[in-house]
mmCIF file with all atom_site columns, C-alpha atoms in Angstrom:
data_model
loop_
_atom_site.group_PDB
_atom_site.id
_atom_site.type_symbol
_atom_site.label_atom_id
_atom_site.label_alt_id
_atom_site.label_comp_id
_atom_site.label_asym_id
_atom_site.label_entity_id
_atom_site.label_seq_id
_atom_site.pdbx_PDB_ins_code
_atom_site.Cartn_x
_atom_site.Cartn_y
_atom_site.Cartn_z
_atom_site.occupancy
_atom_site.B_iso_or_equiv
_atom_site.pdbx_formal_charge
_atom_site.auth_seq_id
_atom_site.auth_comp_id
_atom_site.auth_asym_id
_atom_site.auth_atom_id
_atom_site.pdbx_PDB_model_num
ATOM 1   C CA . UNK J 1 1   ? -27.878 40.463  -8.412 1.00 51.00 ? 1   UNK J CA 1
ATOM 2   C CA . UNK J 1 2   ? -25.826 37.566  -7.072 1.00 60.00 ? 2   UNK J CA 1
ATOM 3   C CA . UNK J 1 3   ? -23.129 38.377  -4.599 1.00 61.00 ? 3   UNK J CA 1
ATOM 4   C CA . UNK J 1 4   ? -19.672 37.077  -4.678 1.00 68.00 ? 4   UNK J CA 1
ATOM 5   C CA . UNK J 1 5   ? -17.565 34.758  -2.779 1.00 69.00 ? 5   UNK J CA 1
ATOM 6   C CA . UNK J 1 6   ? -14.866 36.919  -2.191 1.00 76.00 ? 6   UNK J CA 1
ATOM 7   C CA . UNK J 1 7   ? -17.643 39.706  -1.411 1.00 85.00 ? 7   UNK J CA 1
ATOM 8   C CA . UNK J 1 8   ? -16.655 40.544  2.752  1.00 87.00 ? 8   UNK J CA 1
ATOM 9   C CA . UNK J 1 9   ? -20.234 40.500  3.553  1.00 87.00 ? 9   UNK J CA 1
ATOM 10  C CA . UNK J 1 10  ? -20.545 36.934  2.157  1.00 88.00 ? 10  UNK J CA 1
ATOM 11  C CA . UNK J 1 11  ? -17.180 35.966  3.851  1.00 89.00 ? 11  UNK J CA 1
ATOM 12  C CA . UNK J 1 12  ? -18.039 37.138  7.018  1.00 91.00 ? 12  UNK J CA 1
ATOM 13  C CA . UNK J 1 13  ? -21.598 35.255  6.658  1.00 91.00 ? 13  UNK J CA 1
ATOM 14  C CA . UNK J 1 14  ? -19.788 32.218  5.882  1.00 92.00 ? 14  UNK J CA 1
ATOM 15  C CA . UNK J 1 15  ? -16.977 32.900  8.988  1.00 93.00 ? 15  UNK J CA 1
ATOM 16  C CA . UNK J 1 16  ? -19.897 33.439  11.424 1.00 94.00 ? 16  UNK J CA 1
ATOM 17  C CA . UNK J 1 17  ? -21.731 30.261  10.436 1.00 95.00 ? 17  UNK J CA 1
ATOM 18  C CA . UNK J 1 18  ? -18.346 28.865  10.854 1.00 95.00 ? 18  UNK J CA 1
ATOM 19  C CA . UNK J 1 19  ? -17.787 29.829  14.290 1.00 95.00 ? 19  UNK J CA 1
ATOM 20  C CA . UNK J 1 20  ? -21.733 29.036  15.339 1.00 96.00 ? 20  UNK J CA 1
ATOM 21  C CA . UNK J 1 21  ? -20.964 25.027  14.033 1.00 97.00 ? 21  UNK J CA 1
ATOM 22  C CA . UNK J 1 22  ? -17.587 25.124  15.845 1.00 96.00 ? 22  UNK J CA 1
ATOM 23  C CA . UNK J 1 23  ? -19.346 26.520  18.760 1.00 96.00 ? 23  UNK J CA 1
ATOM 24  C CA . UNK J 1 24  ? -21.868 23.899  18.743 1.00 96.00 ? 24  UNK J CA 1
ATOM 25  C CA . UNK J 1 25  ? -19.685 21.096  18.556 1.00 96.00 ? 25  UNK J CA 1
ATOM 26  C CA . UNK J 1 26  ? -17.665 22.387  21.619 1.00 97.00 ? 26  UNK J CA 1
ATOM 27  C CA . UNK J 1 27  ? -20.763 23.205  23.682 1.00 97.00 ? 27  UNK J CA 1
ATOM 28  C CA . UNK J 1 28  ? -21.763 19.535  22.562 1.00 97.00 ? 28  UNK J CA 1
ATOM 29  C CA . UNK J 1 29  ? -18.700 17.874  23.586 1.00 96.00 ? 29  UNK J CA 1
ATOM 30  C CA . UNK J 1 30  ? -18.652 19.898  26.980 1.00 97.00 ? 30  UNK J CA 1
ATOM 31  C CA . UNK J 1 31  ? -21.804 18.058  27.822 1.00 97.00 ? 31  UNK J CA 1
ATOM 32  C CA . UNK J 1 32  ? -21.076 14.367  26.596 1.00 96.00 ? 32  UNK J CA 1
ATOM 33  C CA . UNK J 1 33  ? -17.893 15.048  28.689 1.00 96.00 ? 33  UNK J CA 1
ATOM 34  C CA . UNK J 1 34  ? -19.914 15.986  31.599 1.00 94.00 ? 34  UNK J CA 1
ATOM 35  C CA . UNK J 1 35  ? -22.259 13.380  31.339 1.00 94.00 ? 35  UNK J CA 1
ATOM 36  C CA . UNK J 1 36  ? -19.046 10.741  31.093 1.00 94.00 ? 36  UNK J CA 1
ATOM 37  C CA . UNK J 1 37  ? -18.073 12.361  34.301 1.00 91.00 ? 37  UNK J CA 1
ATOM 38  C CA . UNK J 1 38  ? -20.946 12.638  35.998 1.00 87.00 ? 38  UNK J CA 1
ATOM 39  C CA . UNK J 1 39  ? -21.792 8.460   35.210 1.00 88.00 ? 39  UNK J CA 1
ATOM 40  C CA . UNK J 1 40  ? -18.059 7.606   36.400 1.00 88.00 ? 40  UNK J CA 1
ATOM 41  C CA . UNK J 1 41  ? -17.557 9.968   39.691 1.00 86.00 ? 41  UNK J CA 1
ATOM 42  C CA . UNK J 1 42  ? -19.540 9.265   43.621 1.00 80.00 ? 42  UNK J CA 1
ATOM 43  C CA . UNK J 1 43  ? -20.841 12.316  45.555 1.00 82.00 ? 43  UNK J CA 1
ATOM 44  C CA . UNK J 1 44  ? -19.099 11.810  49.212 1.00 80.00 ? 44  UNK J CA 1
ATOM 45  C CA . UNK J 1 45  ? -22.483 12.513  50.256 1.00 84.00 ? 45  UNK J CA 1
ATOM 46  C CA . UNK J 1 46  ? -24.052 9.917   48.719 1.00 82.00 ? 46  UNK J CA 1
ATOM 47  C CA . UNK J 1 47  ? -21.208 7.153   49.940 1.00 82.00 ? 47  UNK J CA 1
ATOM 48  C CA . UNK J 1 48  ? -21.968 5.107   52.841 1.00 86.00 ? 48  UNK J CA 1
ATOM 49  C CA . UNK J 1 49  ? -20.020 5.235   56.133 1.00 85.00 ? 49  UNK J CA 1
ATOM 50  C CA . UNK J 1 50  ? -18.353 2.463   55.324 1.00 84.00 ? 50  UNK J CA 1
ATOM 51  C CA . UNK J 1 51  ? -16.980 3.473   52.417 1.00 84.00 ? 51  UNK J CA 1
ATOM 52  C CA . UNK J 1 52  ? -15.879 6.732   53.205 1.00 80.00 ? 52  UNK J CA 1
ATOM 53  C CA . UNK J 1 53  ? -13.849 5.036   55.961 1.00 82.00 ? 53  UNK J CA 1
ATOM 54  C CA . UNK J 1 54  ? -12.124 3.184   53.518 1.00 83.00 ? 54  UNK J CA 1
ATOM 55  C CA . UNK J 1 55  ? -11.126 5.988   51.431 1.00 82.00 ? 55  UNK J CA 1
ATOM 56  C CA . UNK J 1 56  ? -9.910  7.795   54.915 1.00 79.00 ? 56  UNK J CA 1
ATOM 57  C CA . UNK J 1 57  ? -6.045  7.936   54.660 1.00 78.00 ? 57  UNK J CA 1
ATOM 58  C CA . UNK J 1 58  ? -4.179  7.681   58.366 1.00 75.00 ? 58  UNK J CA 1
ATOM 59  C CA . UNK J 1 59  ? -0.899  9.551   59.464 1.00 71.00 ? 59  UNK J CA 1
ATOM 60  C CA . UNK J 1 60  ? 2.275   7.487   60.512 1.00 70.00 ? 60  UNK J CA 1
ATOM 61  C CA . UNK J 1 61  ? 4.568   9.270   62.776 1.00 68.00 ? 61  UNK J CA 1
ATOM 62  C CA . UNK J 1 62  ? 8.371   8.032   63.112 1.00 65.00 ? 62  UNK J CA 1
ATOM 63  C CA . UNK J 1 63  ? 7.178   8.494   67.090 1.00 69.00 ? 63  UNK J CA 1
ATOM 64  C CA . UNK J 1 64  ? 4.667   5.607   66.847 1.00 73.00 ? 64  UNK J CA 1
ATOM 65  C CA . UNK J 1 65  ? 6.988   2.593   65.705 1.00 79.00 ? 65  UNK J CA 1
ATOM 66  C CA . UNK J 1 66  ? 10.668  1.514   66.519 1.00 85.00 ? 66  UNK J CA 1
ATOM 67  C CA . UNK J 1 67  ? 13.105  1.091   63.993 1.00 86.00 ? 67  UNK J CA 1
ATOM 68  C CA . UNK J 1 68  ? 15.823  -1.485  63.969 1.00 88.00 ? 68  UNK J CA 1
ATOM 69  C CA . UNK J 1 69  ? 19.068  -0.892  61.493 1.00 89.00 ? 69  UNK J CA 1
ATOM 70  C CA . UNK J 1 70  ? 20.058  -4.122  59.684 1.00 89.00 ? 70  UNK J CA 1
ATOM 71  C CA . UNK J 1 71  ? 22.625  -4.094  56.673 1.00 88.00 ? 71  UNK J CA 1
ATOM 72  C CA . UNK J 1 72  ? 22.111  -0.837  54.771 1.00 87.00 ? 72  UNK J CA 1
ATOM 73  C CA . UNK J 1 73  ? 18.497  -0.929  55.753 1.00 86.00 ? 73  UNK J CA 1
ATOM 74  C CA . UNK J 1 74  ? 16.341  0.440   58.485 1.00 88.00 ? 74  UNK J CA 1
ATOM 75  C CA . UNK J 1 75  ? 13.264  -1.260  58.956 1.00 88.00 ? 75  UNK J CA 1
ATOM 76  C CA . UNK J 1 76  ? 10.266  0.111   61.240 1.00 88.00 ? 76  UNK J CA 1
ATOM 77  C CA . UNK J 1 77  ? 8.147   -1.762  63.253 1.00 87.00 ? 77  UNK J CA 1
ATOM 78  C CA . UNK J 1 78  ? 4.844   -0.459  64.224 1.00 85.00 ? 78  UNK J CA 1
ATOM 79  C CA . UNK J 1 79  ? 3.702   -3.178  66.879 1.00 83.00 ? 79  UNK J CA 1
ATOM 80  C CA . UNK J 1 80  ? 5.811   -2.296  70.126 1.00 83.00 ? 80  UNK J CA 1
ATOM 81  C CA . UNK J 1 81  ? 5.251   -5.676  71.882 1.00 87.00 ? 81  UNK J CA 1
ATOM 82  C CA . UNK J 1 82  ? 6.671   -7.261  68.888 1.00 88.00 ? 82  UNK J CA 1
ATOM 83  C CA . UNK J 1 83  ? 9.353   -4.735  68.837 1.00 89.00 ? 83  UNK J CA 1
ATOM 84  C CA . UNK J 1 84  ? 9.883   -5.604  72.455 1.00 89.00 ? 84  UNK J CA 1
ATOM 85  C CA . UNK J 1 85  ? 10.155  -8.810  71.802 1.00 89.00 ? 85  UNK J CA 1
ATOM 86  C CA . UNK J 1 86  ? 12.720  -8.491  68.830 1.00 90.00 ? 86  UNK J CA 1
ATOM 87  C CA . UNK J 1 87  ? 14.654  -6.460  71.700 1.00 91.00 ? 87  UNK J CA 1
ATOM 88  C CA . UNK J 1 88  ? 15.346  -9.452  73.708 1.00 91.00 ? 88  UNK J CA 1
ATOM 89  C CA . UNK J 1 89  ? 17.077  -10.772 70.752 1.00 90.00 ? 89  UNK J CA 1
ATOM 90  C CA . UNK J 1 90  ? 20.520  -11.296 70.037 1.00 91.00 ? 90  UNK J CA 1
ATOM 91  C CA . UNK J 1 91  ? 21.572  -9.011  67.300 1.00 91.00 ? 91  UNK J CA 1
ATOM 92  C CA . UNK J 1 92  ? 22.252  -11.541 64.992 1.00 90.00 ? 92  UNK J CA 1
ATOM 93  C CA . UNK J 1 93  ? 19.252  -13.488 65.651 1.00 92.00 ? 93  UNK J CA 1
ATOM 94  C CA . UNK J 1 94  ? 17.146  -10.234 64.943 1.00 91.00 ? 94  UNK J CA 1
ATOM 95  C CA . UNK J 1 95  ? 18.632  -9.144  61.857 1.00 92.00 ? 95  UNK J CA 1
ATOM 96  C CA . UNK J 1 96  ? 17.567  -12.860 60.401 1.00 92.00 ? 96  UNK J CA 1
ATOM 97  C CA . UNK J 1 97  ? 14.457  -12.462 61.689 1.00 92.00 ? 97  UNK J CA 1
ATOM 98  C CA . UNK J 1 98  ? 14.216  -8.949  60.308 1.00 92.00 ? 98  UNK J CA 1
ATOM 99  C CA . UNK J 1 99  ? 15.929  -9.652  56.904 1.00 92.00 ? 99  UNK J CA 1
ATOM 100 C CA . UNK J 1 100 ? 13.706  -12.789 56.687 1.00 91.00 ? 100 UNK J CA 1
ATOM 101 C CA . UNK J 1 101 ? 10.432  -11.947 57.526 1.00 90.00 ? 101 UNK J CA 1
ATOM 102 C CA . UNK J 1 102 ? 10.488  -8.111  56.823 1.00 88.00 ? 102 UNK J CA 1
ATOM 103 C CA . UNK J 1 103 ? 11.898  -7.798  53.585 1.00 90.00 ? 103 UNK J CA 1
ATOM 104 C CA . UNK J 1 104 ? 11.494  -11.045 52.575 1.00 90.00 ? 104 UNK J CA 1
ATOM 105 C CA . UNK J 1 105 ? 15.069  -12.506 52.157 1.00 89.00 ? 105 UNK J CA 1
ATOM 106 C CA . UNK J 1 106 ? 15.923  -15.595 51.206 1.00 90.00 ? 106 UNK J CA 1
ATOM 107 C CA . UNK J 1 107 ? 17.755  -17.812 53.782 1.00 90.00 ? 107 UNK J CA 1
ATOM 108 C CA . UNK J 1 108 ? 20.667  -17.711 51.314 1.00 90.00 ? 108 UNK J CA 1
ATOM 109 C CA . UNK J 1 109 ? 20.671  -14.367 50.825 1.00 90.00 ? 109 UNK J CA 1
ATOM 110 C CA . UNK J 1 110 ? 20.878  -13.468 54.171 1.00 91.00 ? 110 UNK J CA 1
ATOM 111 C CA . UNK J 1 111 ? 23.696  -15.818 54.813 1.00 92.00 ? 111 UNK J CA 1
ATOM 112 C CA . UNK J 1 112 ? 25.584  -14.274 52.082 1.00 91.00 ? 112 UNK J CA 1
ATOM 113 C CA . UNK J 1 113 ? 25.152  -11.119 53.465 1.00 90.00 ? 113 UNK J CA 1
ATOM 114 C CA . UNK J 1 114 ? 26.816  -12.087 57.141 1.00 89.00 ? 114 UNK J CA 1
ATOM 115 C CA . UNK J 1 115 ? 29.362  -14.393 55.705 1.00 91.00 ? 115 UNK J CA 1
ATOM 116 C CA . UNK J 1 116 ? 27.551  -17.472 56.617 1.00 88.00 ? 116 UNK J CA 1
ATOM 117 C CA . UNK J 1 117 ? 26.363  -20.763 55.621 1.00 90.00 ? 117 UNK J CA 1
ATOM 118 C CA . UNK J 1 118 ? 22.917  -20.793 54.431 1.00 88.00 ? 118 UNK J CA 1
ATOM 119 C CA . UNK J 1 119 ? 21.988  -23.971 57.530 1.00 90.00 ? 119 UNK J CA 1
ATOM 120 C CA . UNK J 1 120 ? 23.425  -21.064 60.491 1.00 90.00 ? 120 UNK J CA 1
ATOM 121 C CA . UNK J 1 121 ? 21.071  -18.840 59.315 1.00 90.00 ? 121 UNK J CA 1
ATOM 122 C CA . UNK J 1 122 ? 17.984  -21.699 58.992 1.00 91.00 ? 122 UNK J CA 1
ATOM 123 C CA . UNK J 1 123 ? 19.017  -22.367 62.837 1.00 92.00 ? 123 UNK J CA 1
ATOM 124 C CA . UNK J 1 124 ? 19.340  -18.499 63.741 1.00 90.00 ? 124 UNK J CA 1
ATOM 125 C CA . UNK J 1 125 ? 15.852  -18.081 62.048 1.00 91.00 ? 125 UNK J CA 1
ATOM 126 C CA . UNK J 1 126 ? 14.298  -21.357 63.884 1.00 93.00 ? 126 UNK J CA 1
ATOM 127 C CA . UNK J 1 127 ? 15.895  -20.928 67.425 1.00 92.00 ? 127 UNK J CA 1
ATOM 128 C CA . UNK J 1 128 ? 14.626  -16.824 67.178 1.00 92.00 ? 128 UNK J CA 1
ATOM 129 C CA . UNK J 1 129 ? 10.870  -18.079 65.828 1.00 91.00 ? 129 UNK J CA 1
ATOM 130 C CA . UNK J 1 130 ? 10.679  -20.606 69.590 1.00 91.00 ? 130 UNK J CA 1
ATOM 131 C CA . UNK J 1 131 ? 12.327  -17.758 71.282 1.00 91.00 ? 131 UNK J CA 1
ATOM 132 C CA . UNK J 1 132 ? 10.209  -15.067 69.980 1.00 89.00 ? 132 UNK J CA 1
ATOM 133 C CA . UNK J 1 133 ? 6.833   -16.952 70.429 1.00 89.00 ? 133 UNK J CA 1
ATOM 134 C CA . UNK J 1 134 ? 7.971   -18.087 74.100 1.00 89.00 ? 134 UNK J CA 1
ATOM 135 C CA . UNK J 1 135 ? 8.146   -13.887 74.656 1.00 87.00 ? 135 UNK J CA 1
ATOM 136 C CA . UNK J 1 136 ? 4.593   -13.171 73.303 1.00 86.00 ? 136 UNK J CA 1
ATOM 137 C CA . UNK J 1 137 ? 2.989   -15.797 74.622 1.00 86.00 ? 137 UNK J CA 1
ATOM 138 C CA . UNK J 1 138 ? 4.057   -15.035 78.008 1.00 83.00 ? 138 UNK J CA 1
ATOM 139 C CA . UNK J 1 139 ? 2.760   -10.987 77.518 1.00 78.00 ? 139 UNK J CA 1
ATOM 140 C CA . UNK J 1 140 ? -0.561  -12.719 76.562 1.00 77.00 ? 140 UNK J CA 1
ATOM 141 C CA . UNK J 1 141 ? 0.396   -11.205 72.954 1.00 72.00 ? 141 UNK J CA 1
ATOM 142 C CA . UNK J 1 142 ? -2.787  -10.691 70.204 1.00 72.00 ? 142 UNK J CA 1
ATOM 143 C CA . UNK J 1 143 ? -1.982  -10.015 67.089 1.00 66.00 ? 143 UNK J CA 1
ATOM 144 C CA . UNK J 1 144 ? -3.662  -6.543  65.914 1.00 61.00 ? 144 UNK J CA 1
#
């Protein structure tokens, strides 16, 4: 005697062989996944020293650099004999220093900024670049 399709034993045959192939695939895909991972991803302990250092990330406190307001902007600097230096400045020659070489602004933006003509600033920027290298060279500066 030949049992039915729509017989419950034969439907719940044909549901569990179902679920066993679905099953399969999954466990299947787990492990190709895995594997993918496995190629892609370093053990720390199998990373040299020298690349673990690289990978190291280091703290910045507010504490360790001086900060210098200069339009709507206030820009840090982390080397305090440069920041000294920058100090000695007149205000106006710092913020074109800053503004320049910090976040890289044009001469002619900066001049539209303060009101001026685009050659004050060039001088401002040129007289401050002598001035500041007479200051570190006299400290003995080296860049870090």
């Amino acid at each position: 005697m030949k049992k039915r399709s729509s017989d419950p034993v034969t439907i719940q045959h044909q549901f569990d062989t179902f679920v066993k192939r679905v099953l399969a695939g999954e466990v299947k895909t787990y492990r190709a996944e895995m594997a993918r991972r496995a190629a892609r991803e370093d053990l720390f302990c199998e990373m040299a020293e020298l690349e673990l250092n690289r990978l190291c990330a280091t703290d910045k406190y507010s504490c360790d650099s001086e900060s210098f307001p200069v339009l709507d902007y206030l820009i840090e600097i982390e080397d305090s004999e440069i920041a000294d230096a920058l100090k000695q400045l007149t205000e106006t020659k710092r913020d074109v220093i800053l503004l320049s070489y910090f976040l890289d602004m044009k001469d002619v933006e900066i001049a539209e900024a303060f009101n001026l003509k685009g050659s004050t600033i060039h001088y401002h920027k040129d007289s401050s670049l002598r001035q500041l290298r007479k200051l570190l060279e006299g400290k003995g500066y080296e860049p870090k």
